[in-house]
Amino acid sequence: MLRFLVRRVLQAIPTLLILSILVFAWLRSLPGGPAAALLGDKATPEKIASLNHVLGLDQPIILQYFKFLGRAVTGDFGNSLVSAQPVMSEIGTFLPATIELGVSAMLIAIILGVPFGYLAARYRGGAVDNVIIVLTLIGVAVPVFFLGYTMQDLLSVPLGLPSQGRQAPGIDATSITNFAILDGIMTSEWDAVWDAIKHLVLPAFALATIPLAVITRITRASVLEVFNEDFIRTANSKGLTQQVVRQRHVLRNALLPVVTTIGLQTGALLGGAVLTERVFNFRGLGFLLAEGIERRDYPRLQALLLFGALVYVLVNMLVDVSYGIIDPRVRVR
Amino acid sequence: MQLLRLTRTRRAALIGLAGALAVSLTGCAQSQRDEAGGGGTGGTMVFGDTGNPKMFDPVFNDDGETFRITRQMLDTLIQNKPGTAELEPSLATKWEPSNDSKTWTFTLKSGVKFSDGTPFDAAAVCYNFNRWFNMKGAAAQSQMIYYGDVFEGFAKNEGDAGGDPVYKSCDAPNAGTAVLNLNKAKGAFPAAFTLPSFAMQSPTALKQFNADQVTQSGDSFSYSDYAYKHVTGTGPFKFEGWDQGKGEITLVRNDTSAEPAKLDKLVFKVIPDENARKQALKAGDIQGYDFPAPADYGLLRNEGEQVLIRPSFNVLYLGINQAGNPKLKDVRVRQALAYGINRDQFVKSKLAEGSEVATEFVPKAVEGYTDDVTKYPFDQAKAKQLLADAGASNLTLKFYYPTEVTRPYMPNPADTFTAISEDLKAIGITIQPVAEPWNGGYKDDVQKFHKQDIHLLGWTGDYNDAGNFVGTFFGREKPEFGFNNPQLFSALSAADAAPAGDQHAKAYQAANKQIMDFLPAIPIAYPTPAIVVGPKIKGVVASPLTDERFNNVTLG
């Protein structure tokens, strides 16, 4: 197992290196640049050229890359051009918000998606099935930002739900971990917990839409497939009640592909979080990334994109390792 | 005392535009100022800001988001009168230039202290000026955007910060008098002393927290703790905290200030999305925000909010690149473009209330504006005739316009492009549209690579000086406009060096006349951005320079 793990880690290093080259080259191929971003709207071409020289951005790109790499391996990704803060500390500050939002969205998607999918399969072809299929189609098709703005306009004021931010300005909550709900529980500041939950509702539902639709459809398809399996027929023929068959055999077996889908959708959440966090001013990594793109904040973008890549690589490694645990034959491949 | 003198025209314009709006909308600012001083009425105001500040040492900043906050904490020697671009005393009660404008004597307000208890006196003024002049390191100097522009150099120019410094020395003959000696006259003074970058900061705090320590970190810069946590001034508020995660900057009343705020606390909440700012105001999370969309003015007012229109301090123009198309070198063709655009209709139908057609490149509120310039009223027949006379009836122009941006002078670039291009098509010009993202190459392509024939751009003024507008555009040969007119360049250079006051204003008025005859570009409009506050907020006076101070704000 240890050799398997070491091999996977060693495989991850070149992946990250290649990604770092791609990210670095991509950012530098974009028009505009850090100097223009630093100098603001009134920057003249001469001033931009001058600052490019000060920053070493007029040096050969390979030299720039190796300098960047040298700093990056020590964890120094420089300071954000927007906030002038070290980008690593920004990631530390903003990551909890994204985790909070992502976990909430995924919980909503699972709690609603699995039963919906099951119901659709059970009443296949009926009204319930049709309604659920139409809703999932809408869920996948409607862009997150459109849904977000619509929810803000239609639901925020009538339901008394905050439309932006993570906490109301009046809430002076103690910050320990930067996880708003967790901090509130740890300090018994229940007002702050309730406030944080209210702030999560609209963005979490907006972000949950796509995974909810996908999980619903996968659950439906999977349950239908299991219904037709031989062992279900065997179970039925043994005289088991329908309830027992559904709970013990159908749902349990149908959930395997659903779990895989949940894993994939968790990875995809980061993409959705960029738009959702922007629309709801929910200050997480997606918010940072969107602001970084708008302002051509290269140090921030470099760090965030590589951080995202690292998360993907780690998640893949975890999946591989778990496969290795479940099926030892994978390890020797 | 050398106060800014106003021409009759300008005074009328200011009274008509700024005064009426500011005073009628917000109550009498002066009386509220008189009421200030000590007894605050308390409470917290949360204001929605459009973007993150960078940090709070204003000499390393040039962005409005940062200045919005530093203006509440730090005072300048001279300030803008609320609601106008006129100058009025602040930390200096008087300022007087020598005959050659190379020496400026400031009489300072007495009994003022910084929020850390350090006395504000002539030594503190000289400390600040010397600090800027002697700033070391390419990283530090390259970040002092306004200082570099106005003072043109440092004691030791490092990196690419070249130039001959305007600043020579500062004397403090007594605690109440600071004397600034310059190597040459500079037309930007005294207005440039109002720039937030040149605000006075506590020498004690600057030294204690190593404020001058600016270092390069890869592609970016890092600043000392002073810039983030310890900025210390004489203003009505003082710094309390910056919560990066929540995007909130909290200031509290500075009771040591000569004019402490009435509010207990002022919180700036960063909400980049305009719709989210509007929602936050409706939900009561914030009590005001910057730059509402013109389309929302009516809706906001219907809901009881106060939409305060800022007197215009910007200009939208149609740039012309004479090097891009030989036909554009012919002034008749440029005149045809000017006559061909229905600017009246554009301003009425596409811009916010209060916006006006621009007749030159400086707004009416700026010293140096003159009504006595050649004007180009909408006249399609004349435009067609001019094109025919110049042999350019079948003119084709590459028209560049930006996307993914709104600027105070250009709330909707696509709308602006459509309106102008339709007008130009109507006089027989073929338009080749080129849309580019603002941060994705637009500015480079029009200002550096001069790929366009015509383009949309504009400018928001930094301080009340015509040179900040026309000098920036037409003071020298630039790829954006592709012309070389030594006569115009020298007129603008002479105006910049003319001693402050009438002589300076007249020099710019003469230059403005030349510009509108030569017509290197076409001024389109003076748009008016706005600020919105809740129904109970009192004491906010909309400023043409976005210089709204919240010291007199009460929550009603």
XYZ file of C-alpha atoms in Angstrom, chain B:
556
model
C -4.611 84.025 0.695
C -4.583 82.562 -2.733
C -7.915 80.923 -3.175
C -9.142 79.598 -6.443
C -10.660 82.387 -8.466
C -13.680 81.568 -10.539
C -14.723 82.892 -13.868
C -18.276 84.168 -14.027
C -19.287 81.429 -16.409
C -17.835 78.741 -14.245
C -19.271 80.164 -11.108
C -22.704 80.259 -12.705
C -22.331 76.688 -13.849
C -21.230 75.549 -10.450
C -23.981 77.359 -8.667
C -26.540 76.061 -11.101
C -25.404 72.480 -11.169
C -23.537 71.574 -8.054
C -25.006 73.984 -5.613
C -28.616 73.386 -6.446
C -28.301 69.637 -6.455
C -26.121 69.314 -3.430
C -27.900 71.788 -1.251
C -31.434 70.881 -2.219
C -30.865 67.173 -1.906
C -28.967 67.025 1.283
C -29.778 70.117 3.230
C -27.459 72.929 3.986
C -23.982 71.490 4.149
C -22.532 74.579 5.710
C -24.939 74.631 8.605
C -24.243 70.973 9.221
C -20.540 71.662 9.229
C -21.152 74.320 11.836
C -23.045 71.862 13.957
C -20.182 69.348 13.850
C -17.484 69.243 16.424
C -17.764 66.980 19.350
C -21.196 65.688 20.070
C -21.826 62.906 17.612
C -25.355 61.708 17.191
C -24.036 58.176 17.090
C -24.912 55.041 15.247
C -23.274 53.042 12.503
C -23.544 53.610 8.787
C -22.649 50.789 6.426
C -21.711 51.954 2.944
C -21.469 49.634 -0.066
C -18.185 50.123 -1.847
C -17.526 48.938 -5.377
C -14.212 47.201 -4.819
C -11.492 46.244 -2.403
C -9.133 48.913 -1.218
C -5.499 48.049 -1.869
C -4.282 49.305 1.491
C -4.528 52.616 3.267
C -1.312 54.568 2.834
C -2.651 56.885 0.151
C 0.676 57.892 -1.318
C 1.015 54.353 -2.737
C -2.535 54.371 -4.069
C -4.396 55.848 -6.971
C -7.741 54.085 -6.904
C -11.090 55.512 -5.907
C -12.020 52.554 -3.698
C -9.051 53.239 -1.440
C -9.430 57.007 -1.493
C -13.108 56.708 -0.533
C -11.872 55.276 2.788
C -8.670 57.268 3.373
C -10.539 60.529 2.814
C -12.530 59.821 5.981
C -9.368 59.363 8.061
C -6.781 61.669 6.563
C -6.946 65.373 5.858
C -5.112 67.275 3.164
C -3.723 70.797 3.407
C -6.457 72.065 1.103
C -9.747 70.366 0.343
C -12.614 70.629 -2.096
C -15.646 72.537 -0.937
C -18.462 69.996 -0.451
C -20.372 69.452 -3.667
C -17.919 71.377 -5.849
C -14.361 71.293 -7.150
C -13.631 74.671 -5.557
C -10.834 74.845 -3.042
C -11.309 75.622 0.612
C -9.104 75.495 3.698
C -8.500 72.237 5.468
C -5.335 71.719 7.520
C -3.999 74.904 5.960
C -6.100 77.975 6.662
C -4.245 79.980 4.006
C -1.890 79.216 1.141
C 0.039 81.758 -0.839
C 2.364 81.312 -3.790
C 5.312 83.594 -4.507
C 5.156 85.663 -7.687
C 6.958 82.978 -9.655
C 4.847 80.234 -7.985
C 8.028 78.454 -6.903
C 7.409 78.998 -3.191
C 4.169 78.104 -1.431
C 3.561 79.328 2.098
C 0.938 77.493 4.145
C -0.557 78.891 7.328
C -1.637 75.910 9.379
C -4.647 75.358 11.572
C -3.569 75.436 15.200
C -4.338 72.955 17.949
C -4.800 70.008 15.599
C -3.524 66.572 16.589
C -3.164 63.286 14.790
C -5.242 60.463 16.256
C -2.141 59.083 18.031
C -1.680 62.386 19.862
C 1.165 63.696 17.695
C 0.728 67.446 17.120
C -0.001 68.544 13.573
C 2.422 71.393 12.843
C 4.827 72.656 10.195
C 7.403 70.028 11.135
C 4.807 67.318 10.443
C 3.997 68.886 7.064
C 7.664 68.967 6.096
C 8.114 65.413 7.363
C 5.433 64.249 4.935
C 6.818 66.156 1.950
C 10.366 64.988 2.696
C 9.167 61.425 3.156
C 7.663 61.368 -0.338
C 10.612 63.088 -1.968
C 13.192 60.814 -0.320
C 11.311 57.556 -0.839
C 13.817 54.843 -1.722
C 13.563 51.767 -3.880
C 12.122 51.168 -7.319
C 9.207 49.295 -5.747
C 8.230 52.271 -3.581
C 8.711 54.885 -6.253
C 6.878 52.985 -8.971
C 3.855 52.818 -6.675
C 3.712 56.558 -5.975
C 1.585 57.242 -9.012
C 0.269 60.718 -8.199
C 3.456 61.883 -6.539
C 5.391 60.843 -9.642
C 2.920 62.670 -11.889
C 2.720 65.910 -9.951
C 6.229 66.199 -8.521
C 7.961 64.642 -11.546
C 10.815 62.939 -9.697
C 12.505 61.961 -6.441
C 15.677 62.846 -4.516
C 17.194 59.754 -6.058
C 15.260 58.419 -9.006
C 15.331 54.644 -8.860
C 14.247 52.042 -11.372
C 12.510 53.912 -14.140
C 11.298 56.777 -11.931
C 13.181 59.464 -13.817
C 12.592 63.170 -14.310
C 13.654 66.434 -12.739
C 11.988 66.822 -9.369
C 9.621 69.731 -8.890
C 10.104 69.536 -5.119
C 13.161 71.226 -3.657
C 12.735 71.581 0.102
C 10.354 72.349 2.932
C 10.962 74.874 5.729
C 9.161 75.206 9.029
C 9.951 78.768 10.231
C 7.456 78.286 13.048
C 4.929 75.653 14.108
C 2.122 77.352 12.247
C 3.878 78.028 8.928
C 5.171 75.558 6.377
C 7.044 76.783 3.306
C 7.326 74.567 0.274
C 10.143 75.393 -2.167
C 9.925 74.122 -5.731
C 12.502 73.903 -8.504
C 9.952 75.088 -11.033
C 6.396 76.367 -11.133
C 3.742 73.742 -11.570
C 0.287 74.559 -12.878
C -1.256 71.661 -10.963
C -0.817 73.630 -7.709
C -2.679 74.517 -5.568
C -5.427 72.115 -6.751
C -3.130 69.081 -6.510
C -2.719 69.680 -2.775
C -6.275 68.349 -2.470
C -5.275 64.915 -3.825
C -5.903 62.189 -1.238
C -2.398 60.857 -1.973
C -0.962 64.015 -0.445
C -2.835 63.725 2.843
C -0.926 64.438 6.034
C 0.002 61.444 8.181
C 1.459 61.211 11.657
C 5.277 61.244 11.562
C 5.310 59.189 14.775
C 3.172 56.409 13.322
C 4.951 56.491 9.959
C 8.292 55.929 11.724
C 7.014 53.468 14.313
C 5.484 51.105 11.750
C 8.117 51.428 9.000
C 5.665 52.954 6.558
C 8.337 53.441 3.889
C 9.121 49.755 3.657
C 7.815 48.681 0.257
C 9.336 45.553 -1.201
C 8.871 43.599 -4.361
C 7.413 40.137 -4.051
C 7.487 38.359 -7.407
C 5.077 40.129 -9.745
C 3.730 42.299 -6.971
C 4.562 44.499 -4.012
C 4.263 44.176 -0.278
C 3.851 47.009 2.188
C 4.510 47.429 5.860
C 1.919 46.891 8.561
C 1.391 50.647 8.674
C -0.443 50.564 5.376
C -2.887 47.903 6.569
C -3.473 48.590 10.243
C -1.928 51.790 11.513
C -2.672 54.604 9.095
C -2.909 57.710 11.284
C -4.337 61.074 10.344
C -6.275 64.032 11.680
C -9.614 63.196 10.054
C -13.052 62.714 11.584
C -12.687 58.918 11.658
C -9.837 56.602 12.563
C -9.036 53.083 11.509
C -10.371 50.176 13.530
C -10.166 47.036 11.431
C -10.215 45.383 8.027
C -11.931 41.991 7.865
C -10.743 40.498 4.600
C -13.078 37.521 4.823
C -16.171 39.677 5.224
C -14.860 42.430 2.988
C -15.481 45.068 5.639
C -13.410 48.034 6.689
C -14.427 49.594 9.977
C -13.660 53.150 11.031
C -14.652 54.742 14.331
C -15.062 58.354 15.331
C -11.770 60.120 15.984
C -12.508 62.213 19.028
C -9.149 64.011 18.777
C -10.124 65.432 15.387
C -10.884 69.131 15.024
C -14.219 68.051 13.515
C -15.054 64.576 14.812
C -17.678 62.583 12.968
C -21.239 62.465 14.168
C -21.454 58.725 13.574
C -19.887 56.341 16.084
C -18.843 53.950 13.407
C -18.528 53.858 9.644
C -18.306 50.499 7.896
C -17.389 50.047 4.240
C -18.708 46.807 2.826
C -17.170 45.744 -0.450
C -19.863 44.605 -2.895
C -18.463 44.608 -6.430
C -21.724 43.667 -8.133
C -24.044 46.614 -8.720
C -27.195 44.512 -8.450
C -25.980 43.003 -5.180
C -25.383 46.526 -3.818
C -28.937 47.453 -4.726
C -30.294 44.313 -3.058
C -28.230 44.992 0.060
C -29.691 48.499 0.291
C -33.236 47.173 -0.142
C -32.608 44.558 2.537
C -31.265 47.220 4.899
C -27.814 45.620 5.104
C -26.238 48.864 3.898
C -27.381 52.469 4.062
C -25.840 53.713 0.845
C -23.664 52.740 -2.089
C -21.605 54.054 -4.909
C -22.384 54.184 -8.625
C -25.977 52.994 -8.974
C -26.856 52.088 -12.563
C -28.632 55.028 -14.274
C -31.428 52.629 -15.228
C -32.153 52.093 -11.519
C -32.449 55.767 -10.496
C -36.230 55.844 -10.922
C -36.754 52.522 -9.177
C -34.553 53.537 -6.266
C -36.375 56.840 -5.853
C -39.744 55.104 -5.968
C -38.569 53.019 -3.062
C -37.708 56.128 -1.104
C -33.927 56.095 -1.534
C -32.041 59.338 -2.195
C -30.185 59.292 -5.516
C -27.677 62.119 -5.336
C -26.354 63.178 -8.720
C -22.712 64.209 -8.788
C -21.857 67.318 -10.790
C -19.877 66.107 -13.785
C -16.128 65.986 -13.460
C -15.433 63.762 -16.401
C -15.601 63.705 -20.150
C -16.511 61.066 -22.703
C -14.854 61.512 -26.088
C -14.638 59.947 -29.513
C -10.941 59.502 -30.147
C -9.566 59.989 -33.638
C -6.329 58.339 -34.737
C -4.986 60.492 -37.568
C -2.186 58.021 -38.231
C -4.693 55.198 -38.712
C -6.390 56.606 -41.792
C -4.850 59.375 -43.960
C -8.272 60.919 -44.562
C -8.490 61.737 -40.839
C -5.554 64.127 -41.164
C -7.911 66.459 -43.020
C -9.593 68.686 -40.424
C -12.727 68.822 -42.605
C -13.189 65.083 -42.108
C -12.795 65.433 -38.332
C -15.259 68.327 -38.379
C -17.678 66.188 -40.383
C -17.583 63.542 -37.657
C -18.299 66.215 -35.055
C -21.232 67.708 -36.991
C -22.546 64.240 -37.800
C -23.055 63.042 -34.230
C -26.360 63.909 -32.574
C -24.886 64.424 -29.134
C -28.006 66.101 -27.771
C -30.124 63.072 -28.491
C -27.450 60.705 -27.213
C -27.126 62.545 -23.910
C -30.883 62.748 -23.438
C -31.619 59.153 -24.353
C -28.610 57.231 -23.079
C -27.068 59.069 -20.149
C -28.187 59.753 -16.623
C -30.035 62.924 -15.664
C -27.827 65.954 -15.246
C -25.465 64.854 -18.028
C -24.633 67.465 -20.639
C -23.248 67.659 -24.158
C -19.503 68.318 -24.016
C -18.284 71.314 -25.926
C -14.594 70.825 -25.042
C -12.384 68.408 -23.164
C -12.638 69.954 -19.709
C -15.916 69.891 -17.762
C -17.559 73.132 -16.722
C -16.472 72.764 -13.107
C -12.790 72.866 -14.041
C -10.682 76.018 -13.941
C -9.761 76.708 -17.570
C -13.150 75.884 -19.047
C -14.397 78.468 -21.522
C -17.610 78.789 -23.446
C -15.725 80.620 -26.169
C -14.732 77.655 -28.346
C -15.767 76.537 -31.798
C -18.845 74.362 -31.449
C -20.095 71.631 -33.723
C -23.889 71.371 -33.452
C -25.640 68.410 -35.086
C -25.884 69.130 -38.826
C -25.911 66.117 -41.111
C -26.035 68.151 -44.326
C -22.965 70.110 -43.314
C -21.204 66.899 -42.309
C -21.893 65.315 -45.700
C -20.738 68.460 -47.490
C -17.480 68.543 -45.514
C -16.823 64.900 -46.336
C -17.478 65.593 -50.017
C -15.183 68.641 -49.971
C -12.431 66.526 -48.451
C -12.956 63.752 -51.021
C -13.965 61.357 -48.253
C -17.580 60.575 -49.123
C -16.872 56.839 -49.115
C -14.978 56.823 -45.831
C -14.584 53.532 -43.955
C -13.543 53.656 -40.295
C -12.494 50.966 -37.835
C -14.466 51.923 -34.727
C -13.069 50.405 -31.497
C -15.190 50.222 -28.381
C -14.724 48.450 -25.036
C -16.758 45.654 -23.492
C -16.937 44.193 -19.976
C -16.653 47.588 -18.367
C -18.639 50.521 -17.146
C -16.900 53.747 -16.349
C -18.367 56.866 -14.712
C -18.007 58.632 -18.066
C -19.326 55.653 -20.050
C -22.046 53.690 -18.234
C -22.826 51.551 -21.274
C -20.119 51.365 -23.970
C -22.169 49.206 -26.356
C -25.081 51.671 -26.277
C -22.691 54.559 -26.839
C -21.073 52.787 -29.773
C -24.436 51.983 -31.347
C -25.748 55.535 -31.067
C -22.614 57.128 -32.510
C -22.081 54.588 -35.261
C -25.696 54.947 -36.434
C -25.159 58.716 -36.712
C -21.929 58.241 -38.640
C -23.532 55.714 -40.989
C -26.241 58.282 -41.703
C -23.665 60.664 -43.171
C -22.309 57.941 -45.440
C -19.444 56.539 -43.370
C -18.957 52.774 -43.347
C -18.279 51.546 -39.835
C -16.191 48.459 -39.082
C -16.940 47.715 -35.418
C -14.235 46.204 -33.215
C -15.318 45.267 -29.681
C -12.661 44.314 -27.148
C -12.680 43.632 -23.396
C -11.487 46.616 -21.390
C -8.988 44.529 -19.429
C -8.367 42.261 -22.352
C -6.441 44.434 -24.735
C -8.728 47.375 -25.518
C -6.605 50.027 -23.898
C -3.389 48.585 -25.291
C -4.810 48.448 -28.801
C -6.051 52.020 -28.861
C -3.440 53.731 -26.698
C -0.284 51.805 -27.503
C -0.724 49.914 -30.772
C -3.028 52.533 -32.383
C -5.004 49.927 -34.306
C -8.156 52.033 -34.470
C -9.380 54.840 -36.694
C -11.839 56.075 -34.088
C -12.556 54.866 -30.557
C -14.430 55.562 -27.332
C -12.631 56.667 -24.202
C -12.906 59.239 -21.450
C -11.410 60.596 -18.287
C -12.417 61.378 -14.746
C -10.523 64.299 -13.260
C -8.248 63.903 -10.260
C -8.154 67.523 -9.169
C -9.338 70.905 -10.381
C -6.839 71.663 -13.099
C -7.412 71.704 -16.843
C -3.956 70.211 -17.355
C -5.203 67.054 -15.682
C -7.572 66.734 -18.670
C -6.192 68.325 -21.829
C -2.523 68.060 -20.857
C -3.006 64.324 -20.383
C -4.685 63.914 -23.769
C -2.946 66.354 -26.082
C 0.209 67.592 -24.339
C 2.520 65.583 -26.556
C 2.590 63.178 -29.477
C 0.689 60.024 -28.554
C -0.149 56.847 -30.470
C -3.792 57.181 -29.392
C -4.326 60.280 -31.541
C -1.471 60.021 -34.044
C -0.764 63.687 -34.620
C 2.144 66.051 -34.060
C 1.110 69.660 -33.499
C 4.063 71.518 -31.891
C 1.995 74.684 -31.552
C -0.629 72.925 -29.462
C 1.966 71.033 -27.424
C 3.801 74.226 -26.532
C 0.541 76.038 -25.671
C -0.347 73.274 -23.225
C 3.159 73.171 -21.795
C 3.085 76.959 -21.261
C -0.335 76.715 -19.620
C 0.984 74.056 -17.242
C 3.859 76.314 -16.196
C 1.725 79.480 -15.916
C 1.447 80.791 -12.349
C -1.653 79.753 -10.454
C -4.771 81.885 -10.732
C -6.179 83.858 -13.633
C -3.049 83.606 -15.738
C -3.129 79.843 -15.486
C -6.851 79.639 -16.277
C -6.560 82.005 -19.245
C -3.667 80.024 -20.688
C -5.802 76.892 -20.593
C -8.809 78.701 -22.046
C -6.641 79.763 -24.991
C -5.352 76.207 -25.365
C -8.909 74.858 -25.256
C -9.871 77.150 -28.125
C -6.930 75.848 -30.157
C -7.894 72.282 -29.395
C -11.467 72.730 -30.541
C -10.284 74.344 -33.788
C -7.743 71.636 -34.450
C -10.239 68.976 -33.260
C -7.897 66.067 -32.490
C -10.882 64.155 -31.033
C -14.550 64.871 -30.389
C -15.831 65.598 -26.894
C -19.195 63.859 -26.562
C -20.606 64.332 -23.086
C -20.094 65.268 -19.474
C -21.874 62.338 -17.802
C -22.966 62.470 -14.174
C -22.424 59.483 -11.900
C -24.423 59.205 -8.694
C -24.305 58.015 -5.122
C -27.365 56.593 -3.388
C -28.237 56.700 0.306
C -31.202 55.553 2.318
C -34.177 57.812 3.111
C -33.065 58.667 6.644
C -29.432 59.457 5.914
C -28.628 63.140 6.177
C -25.418 65.041 5.516
C -24.092 63.377 2.360
C -23.178 65.974 -0.270
C -22.552 64.480 -3.718
C -19.144 65.568 -4.939
C -17.942 65.903 -8.527
C -14.665 64.336 -7.370
C -16.408 61.458 -5.526
C -15.066 63.263 -2.461
C -18.040 62.643 -0.189
C -17.019 63.022 3.453
C -19.160 61.233 5.977
C -18.218 63.348 8.992
C -21.559 65.172 8.971
C -23.694 62.128 8.324
C -26.527 61.404 10.709
C -28.874 58.473 10.556
C -32.049 60.511 10.890
